[in-house]
Short mmCIF file of C-alpha atoms in Angstrom, two decimals:
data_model
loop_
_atom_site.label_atom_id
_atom_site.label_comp_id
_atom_site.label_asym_id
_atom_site.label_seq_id
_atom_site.Cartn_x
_atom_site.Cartn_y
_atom_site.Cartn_z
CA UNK V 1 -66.06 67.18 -65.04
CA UNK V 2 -64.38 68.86 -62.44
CA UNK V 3 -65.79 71.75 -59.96
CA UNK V 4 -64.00 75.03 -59.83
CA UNK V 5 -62.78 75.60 -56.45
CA UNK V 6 -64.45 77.87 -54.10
CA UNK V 7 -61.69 81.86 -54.33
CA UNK V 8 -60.03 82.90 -50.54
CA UNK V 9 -62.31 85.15 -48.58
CA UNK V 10 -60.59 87.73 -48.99
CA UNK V 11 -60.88 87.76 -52.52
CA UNK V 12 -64.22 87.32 -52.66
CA UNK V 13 -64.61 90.46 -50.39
CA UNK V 14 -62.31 92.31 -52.46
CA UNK V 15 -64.41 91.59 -55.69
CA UNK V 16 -67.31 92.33 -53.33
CA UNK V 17 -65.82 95.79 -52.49
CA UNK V 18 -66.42 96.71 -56.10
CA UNK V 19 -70.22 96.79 -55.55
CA UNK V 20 -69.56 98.75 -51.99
CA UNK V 21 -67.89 100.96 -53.96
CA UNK V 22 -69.69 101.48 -57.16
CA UNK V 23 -73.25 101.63 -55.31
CA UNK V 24 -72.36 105.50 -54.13
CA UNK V 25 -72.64 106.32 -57.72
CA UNK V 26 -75.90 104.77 -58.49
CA UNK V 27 -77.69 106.69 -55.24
CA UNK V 28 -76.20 109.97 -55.03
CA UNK V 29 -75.88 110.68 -58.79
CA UNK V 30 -78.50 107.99 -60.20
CA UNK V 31 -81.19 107.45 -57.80
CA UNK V 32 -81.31 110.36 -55.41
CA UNK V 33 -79.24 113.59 -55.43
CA UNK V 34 -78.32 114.00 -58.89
CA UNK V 35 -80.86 113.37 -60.97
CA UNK V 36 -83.12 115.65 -58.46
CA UNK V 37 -80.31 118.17 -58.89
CA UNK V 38 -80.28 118.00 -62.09
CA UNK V 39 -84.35 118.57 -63.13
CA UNK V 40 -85.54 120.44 -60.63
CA UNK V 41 -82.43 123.19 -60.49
CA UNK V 42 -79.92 122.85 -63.21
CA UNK V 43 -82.75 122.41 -65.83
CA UNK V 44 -85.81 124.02 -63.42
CA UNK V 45 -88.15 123.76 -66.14
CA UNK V 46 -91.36 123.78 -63.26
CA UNK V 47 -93.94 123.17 -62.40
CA UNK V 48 -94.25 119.74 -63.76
CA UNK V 49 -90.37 119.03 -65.00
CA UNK V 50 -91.30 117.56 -67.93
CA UNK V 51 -88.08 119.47 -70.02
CA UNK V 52 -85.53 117.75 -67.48
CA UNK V 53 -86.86 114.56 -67.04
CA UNK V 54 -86.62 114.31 -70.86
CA UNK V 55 -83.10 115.81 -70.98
CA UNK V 56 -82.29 113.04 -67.96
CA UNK V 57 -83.50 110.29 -69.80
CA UNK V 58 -81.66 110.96 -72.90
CA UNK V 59 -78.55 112.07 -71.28
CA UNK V 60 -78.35 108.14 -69.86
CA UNK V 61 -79.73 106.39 -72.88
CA UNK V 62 -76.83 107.95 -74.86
CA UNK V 63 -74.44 106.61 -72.03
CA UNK V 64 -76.36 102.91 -72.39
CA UNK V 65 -76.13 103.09 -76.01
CA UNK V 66 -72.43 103.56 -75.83
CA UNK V 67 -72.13 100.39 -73.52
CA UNK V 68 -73.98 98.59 -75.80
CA UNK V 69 -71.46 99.29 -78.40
CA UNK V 70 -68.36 99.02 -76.34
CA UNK V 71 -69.20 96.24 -73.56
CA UNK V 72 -69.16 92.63 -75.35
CA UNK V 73 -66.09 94.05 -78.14
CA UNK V 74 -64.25 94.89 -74.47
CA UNK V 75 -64.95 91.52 -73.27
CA UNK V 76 -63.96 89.30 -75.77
CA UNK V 77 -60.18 91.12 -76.03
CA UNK V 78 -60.06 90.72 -71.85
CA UNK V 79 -60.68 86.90 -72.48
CA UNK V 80 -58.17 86.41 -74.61
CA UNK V 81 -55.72 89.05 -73.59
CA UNK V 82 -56.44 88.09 -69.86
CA UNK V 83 -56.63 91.62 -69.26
CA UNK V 84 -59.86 92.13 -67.12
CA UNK V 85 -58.99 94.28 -64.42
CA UNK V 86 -56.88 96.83 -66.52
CA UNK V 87 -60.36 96.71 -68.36
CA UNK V 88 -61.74 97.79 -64.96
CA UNK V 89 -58.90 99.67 -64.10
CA UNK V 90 -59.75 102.33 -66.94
CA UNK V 91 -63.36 101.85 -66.62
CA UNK V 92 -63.13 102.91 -62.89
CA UNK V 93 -60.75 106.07 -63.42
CA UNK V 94 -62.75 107.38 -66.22
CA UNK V 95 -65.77 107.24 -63.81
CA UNK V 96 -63.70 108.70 -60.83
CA UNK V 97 -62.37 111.92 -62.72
CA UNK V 98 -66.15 112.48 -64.42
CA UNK V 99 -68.23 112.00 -61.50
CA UNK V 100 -65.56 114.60 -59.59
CA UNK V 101 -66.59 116.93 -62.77
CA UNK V 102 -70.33 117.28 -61.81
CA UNK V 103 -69.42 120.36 -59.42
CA UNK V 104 -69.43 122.10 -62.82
CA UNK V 105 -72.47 121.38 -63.51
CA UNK V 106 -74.89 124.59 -62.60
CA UNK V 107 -77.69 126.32 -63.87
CA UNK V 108 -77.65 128.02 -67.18
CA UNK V 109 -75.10 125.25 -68.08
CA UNK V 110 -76.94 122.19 -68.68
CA UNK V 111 -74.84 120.66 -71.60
CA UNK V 112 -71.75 120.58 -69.21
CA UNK V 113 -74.18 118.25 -67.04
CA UNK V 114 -75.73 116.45 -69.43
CA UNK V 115 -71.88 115.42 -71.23
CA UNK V 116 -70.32 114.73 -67.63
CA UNK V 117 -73.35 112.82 -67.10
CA UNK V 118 -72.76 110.88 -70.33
CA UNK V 119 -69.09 110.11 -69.55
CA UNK V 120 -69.32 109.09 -65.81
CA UNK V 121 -72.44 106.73 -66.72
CA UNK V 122 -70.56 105.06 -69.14
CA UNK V 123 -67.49 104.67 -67.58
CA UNK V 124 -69.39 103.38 -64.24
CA UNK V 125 -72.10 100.81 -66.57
CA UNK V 126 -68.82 99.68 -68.04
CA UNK V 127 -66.93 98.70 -65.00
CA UNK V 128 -70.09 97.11 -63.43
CA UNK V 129 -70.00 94.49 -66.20
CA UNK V 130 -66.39 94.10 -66.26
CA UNK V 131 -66.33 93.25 -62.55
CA UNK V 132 -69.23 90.84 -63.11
CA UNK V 133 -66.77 88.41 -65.24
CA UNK V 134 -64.81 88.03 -62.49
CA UNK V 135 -68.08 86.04 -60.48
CA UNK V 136 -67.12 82.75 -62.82
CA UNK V 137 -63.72 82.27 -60.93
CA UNK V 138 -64.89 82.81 -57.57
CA UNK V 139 -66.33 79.76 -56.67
CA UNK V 140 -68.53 76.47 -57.54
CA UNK V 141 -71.83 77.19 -59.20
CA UNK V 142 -73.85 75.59 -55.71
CA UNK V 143 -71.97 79.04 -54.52
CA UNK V 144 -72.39 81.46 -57.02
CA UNK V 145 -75.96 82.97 -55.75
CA UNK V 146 -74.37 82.99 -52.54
CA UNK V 147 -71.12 85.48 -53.63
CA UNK V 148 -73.39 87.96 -56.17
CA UNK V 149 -75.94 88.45 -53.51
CA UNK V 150 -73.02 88.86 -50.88
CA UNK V 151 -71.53 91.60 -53.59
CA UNK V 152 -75.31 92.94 -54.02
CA UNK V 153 -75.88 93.56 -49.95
CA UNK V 154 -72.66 94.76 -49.28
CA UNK V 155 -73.38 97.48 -52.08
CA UNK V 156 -76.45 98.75 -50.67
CA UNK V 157 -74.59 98.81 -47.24
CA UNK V 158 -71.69 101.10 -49.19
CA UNK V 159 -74.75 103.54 -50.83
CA UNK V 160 -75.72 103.87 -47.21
CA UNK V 161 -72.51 104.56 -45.75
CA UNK V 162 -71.59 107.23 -48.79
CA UNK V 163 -75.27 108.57 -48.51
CA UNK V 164 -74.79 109.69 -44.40
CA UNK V 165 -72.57 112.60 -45.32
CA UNK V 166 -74.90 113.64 -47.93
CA UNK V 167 -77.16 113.85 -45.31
CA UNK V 168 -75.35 115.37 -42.78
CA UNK V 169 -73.69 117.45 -44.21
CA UNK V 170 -74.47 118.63 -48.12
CA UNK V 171 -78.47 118.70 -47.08
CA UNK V 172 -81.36 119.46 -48.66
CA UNK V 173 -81.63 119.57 -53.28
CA UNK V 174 -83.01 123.00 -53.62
CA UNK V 175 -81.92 126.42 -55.60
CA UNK V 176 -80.81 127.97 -52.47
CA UNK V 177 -78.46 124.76 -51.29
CA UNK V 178 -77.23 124.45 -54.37
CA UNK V 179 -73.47 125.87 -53.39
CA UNK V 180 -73.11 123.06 -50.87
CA UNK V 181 -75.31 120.15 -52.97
CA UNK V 182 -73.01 120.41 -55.69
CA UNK V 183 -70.13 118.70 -54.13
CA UNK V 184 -71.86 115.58 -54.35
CA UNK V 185 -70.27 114.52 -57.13
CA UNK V 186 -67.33 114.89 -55.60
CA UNK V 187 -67.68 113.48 -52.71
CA UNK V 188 -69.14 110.34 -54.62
CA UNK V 189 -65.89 110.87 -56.73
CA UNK V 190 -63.59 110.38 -54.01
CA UNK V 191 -66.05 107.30 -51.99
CA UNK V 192 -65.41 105.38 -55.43
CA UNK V 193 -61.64 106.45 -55.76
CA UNK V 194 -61.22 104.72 -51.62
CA UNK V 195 -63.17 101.90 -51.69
CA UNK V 196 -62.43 99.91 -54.75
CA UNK V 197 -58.85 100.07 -54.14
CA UNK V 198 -59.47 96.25 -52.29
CA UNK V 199 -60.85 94.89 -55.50
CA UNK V 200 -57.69 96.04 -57.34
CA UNK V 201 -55.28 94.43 -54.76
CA UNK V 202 -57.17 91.59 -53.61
CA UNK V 203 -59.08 90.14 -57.18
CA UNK V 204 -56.53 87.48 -59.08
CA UNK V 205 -56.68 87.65 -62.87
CA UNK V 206 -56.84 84.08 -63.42
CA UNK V 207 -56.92 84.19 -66.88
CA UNK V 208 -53.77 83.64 -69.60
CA UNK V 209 -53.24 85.92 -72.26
CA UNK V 210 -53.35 84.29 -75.77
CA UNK V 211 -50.62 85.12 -78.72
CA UNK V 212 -52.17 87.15 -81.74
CA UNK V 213 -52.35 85.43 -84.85
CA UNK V 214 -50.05 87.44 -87.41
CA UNK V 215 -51.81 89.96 -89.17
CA UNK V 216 -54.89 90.25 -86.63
CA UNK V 217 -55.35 93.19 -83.96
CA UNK V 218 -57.42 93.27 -80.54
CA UNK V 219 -60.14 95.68 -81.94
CA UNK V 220 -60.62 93.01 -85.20
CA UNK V 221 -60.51 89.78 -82.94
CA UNK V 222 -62.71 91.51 -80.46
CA UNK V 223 -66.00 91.72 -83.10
CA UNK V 224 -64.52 88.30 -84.68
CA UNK V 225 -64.96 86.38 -81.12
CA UNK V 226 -68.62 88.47 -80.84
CA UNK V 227 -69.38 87.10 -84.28
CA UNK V 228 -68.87 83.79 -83.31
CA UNK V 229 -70.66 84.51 -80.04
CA UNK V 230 -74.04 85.27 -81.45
CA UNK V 231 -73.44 82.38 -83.92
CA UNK V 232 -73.16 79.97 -81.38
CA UNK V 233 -76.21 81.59 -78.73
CA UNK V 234 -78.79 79.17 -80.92
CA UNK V 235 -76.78 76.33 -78.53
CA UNK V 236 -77.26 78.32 -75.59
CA UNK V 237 -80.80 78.78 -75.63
CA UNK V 238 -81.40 79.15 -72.06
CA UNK V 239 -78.61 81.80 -72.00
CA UNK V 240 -80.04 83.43 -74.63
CA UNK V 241 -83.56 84.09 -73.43
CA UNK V 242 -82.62 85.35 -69.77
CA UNK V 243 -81.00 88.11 -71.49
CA UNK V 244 -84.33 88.78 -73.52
CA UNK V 245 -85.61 88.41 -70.23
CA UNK V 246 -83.06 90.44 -68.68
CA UNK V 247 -83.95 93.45 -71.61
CA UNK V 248 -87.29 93.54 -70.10
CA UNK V 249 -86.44 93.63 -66.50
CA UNK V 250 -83.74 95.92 -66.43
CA UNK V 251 -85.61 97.93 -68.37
CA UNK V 252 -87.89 98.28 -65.93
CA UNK V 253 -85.47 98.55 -62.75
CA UNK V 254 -83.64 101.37 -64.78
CA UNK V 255 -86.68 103.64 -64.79
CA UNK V 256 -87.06 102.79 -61.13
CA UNK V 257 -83.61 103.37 -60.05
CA UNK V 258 -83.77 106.51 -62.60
CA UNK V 259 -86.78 108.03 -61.37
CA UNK V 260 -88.08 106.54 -57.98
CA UNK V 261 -86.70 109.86 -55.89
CA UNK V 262 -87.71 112.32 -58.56
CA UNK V 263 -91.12 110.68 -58.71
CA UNK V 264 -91.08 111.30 -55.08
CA UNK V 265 -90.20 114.92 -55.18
CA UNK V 266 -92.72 115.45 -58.06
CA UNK V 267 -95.44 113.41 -57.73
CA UNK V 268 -95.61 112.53 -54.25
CA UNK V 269 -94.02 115.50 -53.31
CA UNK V 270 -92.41 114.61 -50.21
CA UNK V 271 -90.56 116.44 -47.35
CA UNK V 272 -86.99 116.24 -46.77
CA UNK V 273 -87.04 114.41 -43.60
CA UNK V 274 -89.42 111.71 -45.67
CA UNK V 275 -86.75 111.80 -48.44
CA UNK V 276 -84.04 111.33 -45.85
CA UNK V 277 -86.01 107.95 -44.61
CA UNK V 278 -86.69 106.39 -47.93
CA UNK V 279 -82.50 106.99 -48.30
CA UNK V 280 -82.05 104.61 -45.47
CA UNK V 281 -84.97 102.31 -45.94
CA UNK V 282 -84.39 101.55 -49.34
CA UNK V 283 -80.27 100.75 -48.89
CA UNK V 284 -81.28 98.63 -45.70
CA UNK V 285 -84.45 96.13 -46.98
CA UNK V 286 -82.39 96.29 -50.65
CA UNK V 287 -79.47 94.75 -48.98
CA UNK V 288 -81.45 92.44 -46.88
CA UNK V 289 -83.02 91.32 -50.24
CA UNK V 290 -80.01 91.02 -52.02
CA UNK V 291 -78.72 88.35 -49.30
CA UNK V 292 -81.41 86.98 -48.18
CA UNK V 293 -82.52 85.76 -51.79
CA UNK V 294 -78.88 84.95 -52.68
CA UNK V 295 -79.29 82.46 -49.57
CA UNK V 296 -82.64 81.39 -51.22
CA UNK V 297 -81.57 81.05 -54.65
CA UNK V 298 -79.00 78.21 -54.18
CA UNK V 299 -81.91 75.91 -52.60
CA UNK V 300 -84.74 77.49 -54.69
CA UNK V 301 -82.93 77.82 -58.14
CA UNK V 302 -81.77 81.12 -59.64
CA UNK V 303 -84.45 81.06 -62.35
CA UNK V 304 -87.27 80.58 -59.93
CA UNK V 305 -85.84 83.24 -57.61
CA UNK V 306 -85.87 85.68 -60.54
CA UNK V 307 -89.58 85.28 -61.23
CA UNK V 308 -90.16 85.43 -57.88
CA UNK V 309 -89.16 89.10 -57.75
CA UNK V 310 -90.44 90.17 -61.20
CA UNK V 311 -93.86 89.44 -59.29
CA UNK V 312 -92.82 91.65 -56.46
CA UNK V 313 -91.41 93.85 -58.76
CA UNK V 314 -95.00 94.10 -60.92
CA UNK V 315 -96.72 94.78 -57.38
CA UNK V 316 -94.59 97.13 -56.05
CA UNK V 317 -95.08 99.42 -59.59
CA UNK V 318 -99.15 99.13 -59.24
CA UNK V 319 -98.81 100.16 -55.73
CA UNK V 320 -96.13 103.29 -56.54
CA UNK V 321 -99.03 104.13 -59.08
CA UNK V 322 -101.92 103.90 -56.71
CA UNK V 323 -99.97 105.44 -53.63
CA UNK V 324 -101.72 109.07 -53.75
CA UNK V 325 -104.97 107.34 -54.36
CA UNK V 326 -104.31 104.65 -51.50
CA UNK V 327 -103.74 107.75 -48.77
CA UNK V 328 -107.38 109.12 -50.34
CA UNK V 329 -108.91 105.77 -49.53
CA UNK V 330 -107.76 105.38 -45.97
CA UNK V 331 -109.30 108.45 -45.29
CA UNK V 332 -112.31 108.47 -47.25
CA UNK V 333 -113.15 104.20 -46.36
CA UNK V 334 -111.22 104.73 -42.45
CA UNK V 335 -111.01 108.53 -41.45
CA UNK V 336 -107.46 107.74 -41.49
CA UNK V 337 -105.15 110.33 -41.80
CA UNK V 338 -102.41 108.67 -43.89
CA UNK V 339 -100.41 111.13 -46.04
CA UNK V 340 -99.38 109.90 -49.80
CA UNK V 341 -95.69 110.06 -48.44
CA UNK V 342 -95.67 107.77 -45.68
CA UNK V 343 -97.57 105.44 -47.81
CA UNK V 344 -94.56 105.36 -50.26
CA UNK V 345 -91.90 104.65 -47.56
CA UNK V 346 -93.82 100.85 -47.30
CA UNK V 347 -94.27 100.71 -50.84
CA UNK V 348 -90.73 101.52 -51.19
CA UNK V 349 -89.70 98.77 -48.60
CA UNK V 350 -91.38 96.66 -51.30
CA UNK V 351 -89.09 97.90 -53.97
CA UNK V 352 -85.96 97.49 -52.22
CA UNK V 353 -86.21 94.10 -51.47
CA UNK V 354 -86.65 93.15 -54.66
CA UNK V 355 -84.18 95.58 -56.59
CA UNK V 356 -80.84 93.82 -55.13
CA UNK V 357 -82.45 90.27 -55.42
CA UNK V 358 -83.88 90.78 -59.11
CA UNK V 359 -79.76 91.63 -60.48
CA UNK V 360 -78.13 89.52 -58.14
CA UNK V 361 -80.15 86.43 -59.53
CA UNK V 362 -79.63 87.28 -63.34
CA UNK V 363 -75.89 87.79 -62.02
CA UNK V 364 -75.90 84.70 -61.13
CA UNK V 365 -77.43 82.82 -63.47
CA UNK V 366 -74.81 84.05 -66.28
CA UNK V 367 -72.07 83.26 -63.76
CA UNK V 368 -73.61 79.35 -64.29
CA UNK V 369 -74.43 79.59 -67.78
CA UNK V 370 -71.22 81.61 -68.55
CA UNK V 371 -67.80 78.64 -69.61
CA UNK V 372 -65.14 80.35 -67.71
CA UNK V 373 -63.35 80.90 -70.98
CA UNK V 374 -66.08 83.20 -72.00
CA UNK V 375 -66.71 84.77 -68.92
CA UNK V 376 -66.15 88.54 -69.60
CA UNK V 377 -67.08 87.93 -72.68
CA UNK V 378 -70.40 86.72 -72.43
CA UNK V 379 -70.92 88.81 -69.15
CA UNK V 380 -70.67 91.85 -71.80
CA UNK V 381 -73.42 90.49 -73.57
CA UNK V 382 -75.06 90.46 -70.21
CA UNK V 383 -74.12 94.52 -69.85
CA UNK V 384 -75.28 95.13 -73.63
CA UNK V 385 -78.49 93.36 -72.71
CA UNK V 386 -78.90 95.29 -69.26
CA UNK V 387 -77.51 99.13 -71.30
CA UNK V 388 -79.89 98.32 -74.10
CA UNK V 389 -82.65 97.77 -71.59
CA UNK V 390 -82.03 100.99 -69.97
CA UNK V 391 -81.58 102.83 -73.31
CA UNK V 392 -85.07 101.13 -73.90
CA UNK V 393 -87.19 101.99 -70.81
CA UNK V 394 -85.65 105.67 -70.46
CA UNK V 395 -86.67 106.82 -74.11
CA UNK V 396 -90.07 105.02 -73.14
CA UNK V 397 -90.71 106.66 -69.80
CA UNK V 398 -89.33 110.29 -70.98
CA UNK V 399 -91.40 110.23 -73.73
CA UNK V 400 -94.53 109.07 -72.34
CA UNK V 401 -93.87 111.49 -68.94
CA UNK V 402 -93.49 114.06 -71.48
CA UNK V 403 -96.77 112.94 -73.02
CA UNK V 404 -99.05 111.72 -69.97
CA UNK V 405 -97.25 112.71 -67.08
CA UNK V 406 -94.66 110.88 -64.63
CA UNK V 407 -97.20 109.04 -62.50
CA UNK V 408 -98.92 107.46 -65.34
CA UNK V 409 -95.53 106.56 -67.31
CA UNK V 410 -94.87 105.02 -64.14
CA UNK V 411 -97.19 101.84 -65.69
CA UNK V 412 -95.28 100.88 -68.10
CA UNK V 413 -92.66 99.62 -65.79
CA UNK V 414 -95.46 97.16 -64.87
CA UNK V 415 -95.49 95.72 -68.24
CA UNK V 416 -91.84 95.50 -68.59
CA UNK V 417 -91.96 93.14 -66.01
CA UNK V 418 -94.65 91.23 -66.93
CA UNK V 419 -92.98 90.36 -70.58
CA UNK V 420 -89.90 89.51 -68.43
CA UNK V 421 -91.63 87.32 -66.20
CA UNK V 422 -93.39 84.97 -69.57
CA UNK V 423 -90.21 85.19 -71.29
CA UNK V 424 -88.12 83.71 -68.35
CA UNK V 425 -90.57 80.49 -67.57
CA UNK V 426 -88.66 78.93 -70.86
CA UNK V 427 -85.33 79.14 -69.14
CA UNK V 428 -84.28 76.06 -68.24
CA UNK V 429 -81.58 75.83 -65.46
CA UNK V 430 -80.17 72.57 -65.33
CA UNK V 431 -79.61 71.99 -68.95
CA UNK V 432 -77.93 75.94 -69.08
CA UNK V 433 -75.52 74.86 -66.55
CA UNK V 434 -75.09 71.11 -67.89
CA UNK V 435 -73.95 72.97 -71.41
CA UNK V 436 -71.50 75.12 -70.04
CA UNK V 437 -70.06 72.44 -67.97
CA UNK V 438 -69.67 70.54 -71.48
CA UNK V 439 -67.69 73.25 -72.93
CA UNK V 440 -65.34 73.39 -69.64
CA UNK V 441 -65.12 69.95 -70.07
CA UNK V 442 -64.26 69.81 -73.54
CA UNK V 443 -67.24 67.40 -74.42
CA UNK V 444 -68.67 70.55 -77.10
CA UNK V 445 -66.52 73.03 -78.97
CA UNK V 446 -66.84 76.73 -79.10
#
């Protein structure tokens, strides 16, 4: 049985550049800018938002659900065809020219938004799992925690770096900035456009690209090879249930990453210099999670690592829920003057350290339950299970915002992570990895 050597550092770093790269999109247009654009502005339905949270959270379920139907067809043709980073390739100029798009997106013309939204989601949820088949290649599995939560840190570093000339220059979301907040998407445009060009130089396709049988196209083999997939996930039991597991928890961390800074402008209803804090906080103690855990996970095990911050992850949403009430009881128990939106920075601290660590585990515990001539394959049924997740917990929290309100949808998060948590304490790690070594081996048949 042999042991897959560990890639060149400068490959790994290229492949790592992806996740620099890709990051600006998930914080300026996912997390913080946009999607605050977007509800409070483009759709301004105030005082409570409830119109353009809902029109948010369909606008990306409809990009998931795209994903779902796309993602593990796309992988099996790269496997055979060996044809993963033109796969990217596509994925990442798709995102590039839609994300540049957003300027058009203004007031009195949602549907322009809510379709450019659509497109650059999907093209950036498809490149995220493409690059993740690459993981496999890129070392032993003793080293695979070590290179996703390298990838993870280094991407909340690049959100950071992209996010200072947000900062510094676009300013504040508001009606009366909007002439200067709409270039974000631009400017996120052209951060992606840079920094992935490393990945593109540096990554090896390792792969070698199979002759059709007569008669049979890429589209047909694609759902053949799927077919056989799910056939065969009854022998990959522990595979299969982290991505039940993974359906939960990404479920959950959508609605955070979705929500947490439009929560903050509506519920807690912070001030821009708070805003402008939580931007850095949450990159910074993200990335430290990301690497730190990565570090953890190879001594630790990747399975126990992931329950370890679906736990955080459960606290963190009780505390987001209970933040206005927690400022009430300082004063009231203390005669402390704590103010709702300071007490959210710490709470957020909590949430960034275990956001990177949470997908940088599951990352890695496909990369070691993944044979190598699956990879992209079966890392697409890792994207289907994350896109279906988010499809899952954005319907849920728009419709129950729409119904109860943001703060208290904000629970249900809670109990996404909880079924996560009791679904993953049946995964177990050594015999996932012990079966995929047996297929690299040859010892069991696909």
């Amino acid at each position: 049985m042999h042991t897959r050597p560990r890639a060149p550092r400068r490959e790994i770093l290229g492949w790592a550049m992806f996740d620099f790269a890709n990051s600006a999109y998930t914080l300026l247009i996912i997390t913080v800018v946009f999607g605050d654009l977007f509800t409070r502005v483009i759709v301004g339905d105030a005082p409570d938002y409830r119109l353009g949270n809902l029109l948010w959270s369909l606008a990306l379920a409809a990009s998931y659900l795209m994903v779902v139907l796309v993602s593990p067809v796309a992988g099996a043709i790269m496997d055979y065809s060996a044809s993963k980073k033109r796969f990217l390739f596509a994925s990442y100029l798709l995102t590039v020219v839609t994300t540049a798009a957003l300027y058009w997106a203004a007031p009195g013309y949602v549907w322009v938004g809510m379709l450019l939204l659509i497109l650059s989601n999907f093209g950036f949820a498809l490149g995220e799992s493409f690059v993740a088949s690459f993981l496999p290649d890129l070392g032993p599995p003793e080293d695979l925690g070590k290179i996703s939560g390298f990838g993870w840190a280094l991407g909340y570093i690049g959100g950071l770096v992209a996010a200072i000339f947000v900062l510094a220059v676009l300013g504040e979301v508001s009606a009366e900035n909007f002439e200067r907040i709409r270039w974000v998407g631009p400017w996120t445009a052209l951060f992606f456009l840079v920094t992935a060009i490393p990945t593109f130089v540096w990554v090896r396709e390792r792969g070698t690209a199979r002759t059709l049988p007569p008669g049979l196209g890429y589209l047909r083999l694609g759902f053949s090879r799927v077919g056989q997939t799910l056939g065969h996930l009854r022998d990959h039991r522990d595979l299969a249930l982290l991505l039940i597991s993974v359906f939960f928890s990404m479920g959950g961390i959508a609605i955070v990453i979705t929500y947490a800074f439009i929560y903050g402008a509506q519920v807690i209803r912070w001030d821009e210099s708070t805003r402008t804090l939580m931007f850095v906080l949450v990159q910074l103690t993200a990335a430290g999670g990301a690497f730190a855990f990565g570090l953890v996970q190879d001594r630790l095990g990747a399975r126990r690592t992931y329950s370890l911050t679906l736990i955080l992850w459960m606290a963190a949403i009780v505390l987001i829920y209970l933040t206005p009430r927690i400022a009430d009881w300082a004063h009231l128990w203390f005669g402390l003057d704590w103010q709702a939106q300071h007490v959210f920075l710490v709470v957020g601290c909590l949430a960034g350290t275990s956001l990177g660590a949470c997908q940088s585990s599951t990352r890695a515990l496909v990369g070691l339950f993944a044979p190598r001539s699956r990879s992209a394959e079966l890392f697409g049924f890792w994207g289907l299970s994350m896109k279906l997740a988010s499809v899952f917990g954005l319907l849920g929290i728009g419709l129950l915002q729409a119904w109860l309100g943001l703060q208290q949808a904000m629970l249900f998060c809670a109990l996404l992570f909880a079924v996560a948590l009791l679904v993953a304490r049946g995964i177990d790690e050594p015999r996932g990895r012990r079966i995929a070594a047996e297929h690299e081996a040859g010892l069991r048949t696909w």
